[in-house]
Short mmCIF file of C-alpha atoms in Angstrom, two decimals:
data_model
loop_
_atom_site.label_atom_id
_atom_site.label_comp_id
_atom_site.label_asym_id
_atom_site.label_seq_id
_atom_site.Cartn_x
_atom_site.Cartn_y
_atom_site.Cartn_z
CA UNK A 622 20.60 -11.10 -94.69
CA UNK A 623 18.66 -13.19 -97.14
CA UNK A 624 15.95 -14.89 -95.05
CA UNK A 625 16.72 -18.18 -96.80
CA UNK A 626 20.31 -18.04 -95.52
CA UNK A 627 19.60 -17.30 -91.85
CA UNK A 628 21.00 -19.64 -89.19
CA UNK A 629 24.01 -20.63 -91.31
CA UNK A 630 26.46 -18.57 -89.25
CA UNK A 631 27.17 -16.06 -92.01
CA UNK A 632 26.47 -13.01 -89.83
CA UNK A 633 28.63 -14.40 -87.03
CA UNK A 634 31.52 -15.05 -89.41
CA UNK A 635 31.27 -11.56 -90.89
CA UNK A 636 31.20 -9.97 -87.45
CA UNK A 637 34.19 -12.07 -86.34
CA UNK A 638 36.25 -10.99 -89.36
CA UNK A 639 35.35 -7.34 -88.85
CA UNK A 640 36.13 -7.60 -85.13
CA UNK A 641 39.54 -9.13 -85.87
CA UNK A 642 40.29 -6.26 -88.26
CA UNK A 643 39.18 -3.67 -85.69
CA UNK A 644 41.42 -5.23 -83.02
CA UNK A 645 44.40 -5.37 -85.40
CA UNK A 646 43.96 -1.65 -85.99
CA UNK A 647 43.79 -0.75 -82.30
CA UNK A 648 40.05 -0.36 -81.76
CA UNK A 649 38.93 -0.69 -78.16
CA UNK A 650 35.20 -0.39 -78.77
CA UNK A 651 32.83 -1.56 -81.47
CA UNK A 652 29.61 0.27 -82.32
CA UNK A 653 26.63 -0.75 -84.40
CA UNK A 654 23.33 0.87 -85.39
CA UNK A 655 20.27 -1.34 -85.52
CA UNK A 656 16.96 -0.16 -86.90
CA UNK A 657 14.16 0.07 -84.37
CA UNK A 658 11.94 -3.04 -84.50
CA UNK A 659 14.66 -5.15 -86.16
CA UNK A 660 13.63 -8.33 -84.37
CA UNK A 661 16.42 -10.36 -85.94
CA UNK A 662 19.33 -7.92 -85.62
CA UNK A 663 18.76 -6.77 -82.04
CA UNK A 664 18.94 -10.25 -80.45
CA UNK A 665 21.91 -11.14 -82.68
CA UNK A 666 24.00 -8.18 -81.50
CA UNK A 667 22.91 -8.56 -77.88
CA UNK A 668 23.98 -12.23 -77.98
CA UNK A 669 27.39 -11.05 -79.21
CA UNK A 670 27.84 -8.78 -76.19
CA UNK A 671 26.62 -5.48 -77.58
CA UNK A 672 24.67 -3.33 -75.11
CA UNK A 673 22.14 -0.64 -75.93
CA UNK A 674 23.55 2.86 -75.38
CA UNK A 675 20.98 5.22 -76.86
CA UNK A 676 18.49 5.82 -79.65
CA UNK A 677 19.11 8.40 -82.35
CA UNK A 678 17.70 9.56 -85.64
CA UNK A 679 19.38 7.93 -88.58
CA UNK A 680 21.94 10.08 -90.36
CA UNK A 681 20.59 9.84 -93.88
CA UNK A 682 16.85 10.01 -93.29
CA UNK A 683 14.84 13.10 -94.02
CA UNK A 684 13.72 15.08 -90.97
CA UNK A 685 10.06 14.34 -91.65
CA UNK A 686 10.75 10.59 -91.77
CA UNK A 687 11.81 10.54 -88.10
CA UNK A 688 13.55 7.18 -88.50
CA UNK A 689 15.20 6.04 -85.28
CA UNK A 690 17.95 3.48 -84.83
CA UNK A 691 19.33 1.90 -81.69
CA UNK A 692 23.04 2.42 -81.01
CA UNK A 693 24.79 -0.56 -79.45
CA UNK A 694 28.37 -0.85 -78.23
CA UNK A 695 30.73 -3.49 -76.89
CA UNK A 696 34.25 -3.40 -75.53
CA UNK A 697 36.80 -5.33 -77.56
#
C-alpha cells in the first residue's frame, strides 16, 4: 500500500471483495502470509479476525536468505 493512501479503507475494501469471492466459491477458510516485522499488515489482519497459525520460510526466497513470513488464518 502506498503510504500516502493509508487509512482510506482501500485495504479493507479489497479484502472484503476477495472474501466475498472466496465465499461464493465455497471457501471455508481464508489464509494470508504476512512478512515478519510488517508492523502495518499484522495489526490489519488481526483486526479482521485472522489468527497467527505458524511461521514459515517464504516460498520464493533463496535458502541463504532465510526470509520468514507469518501464516494467518480465519474461518469464513
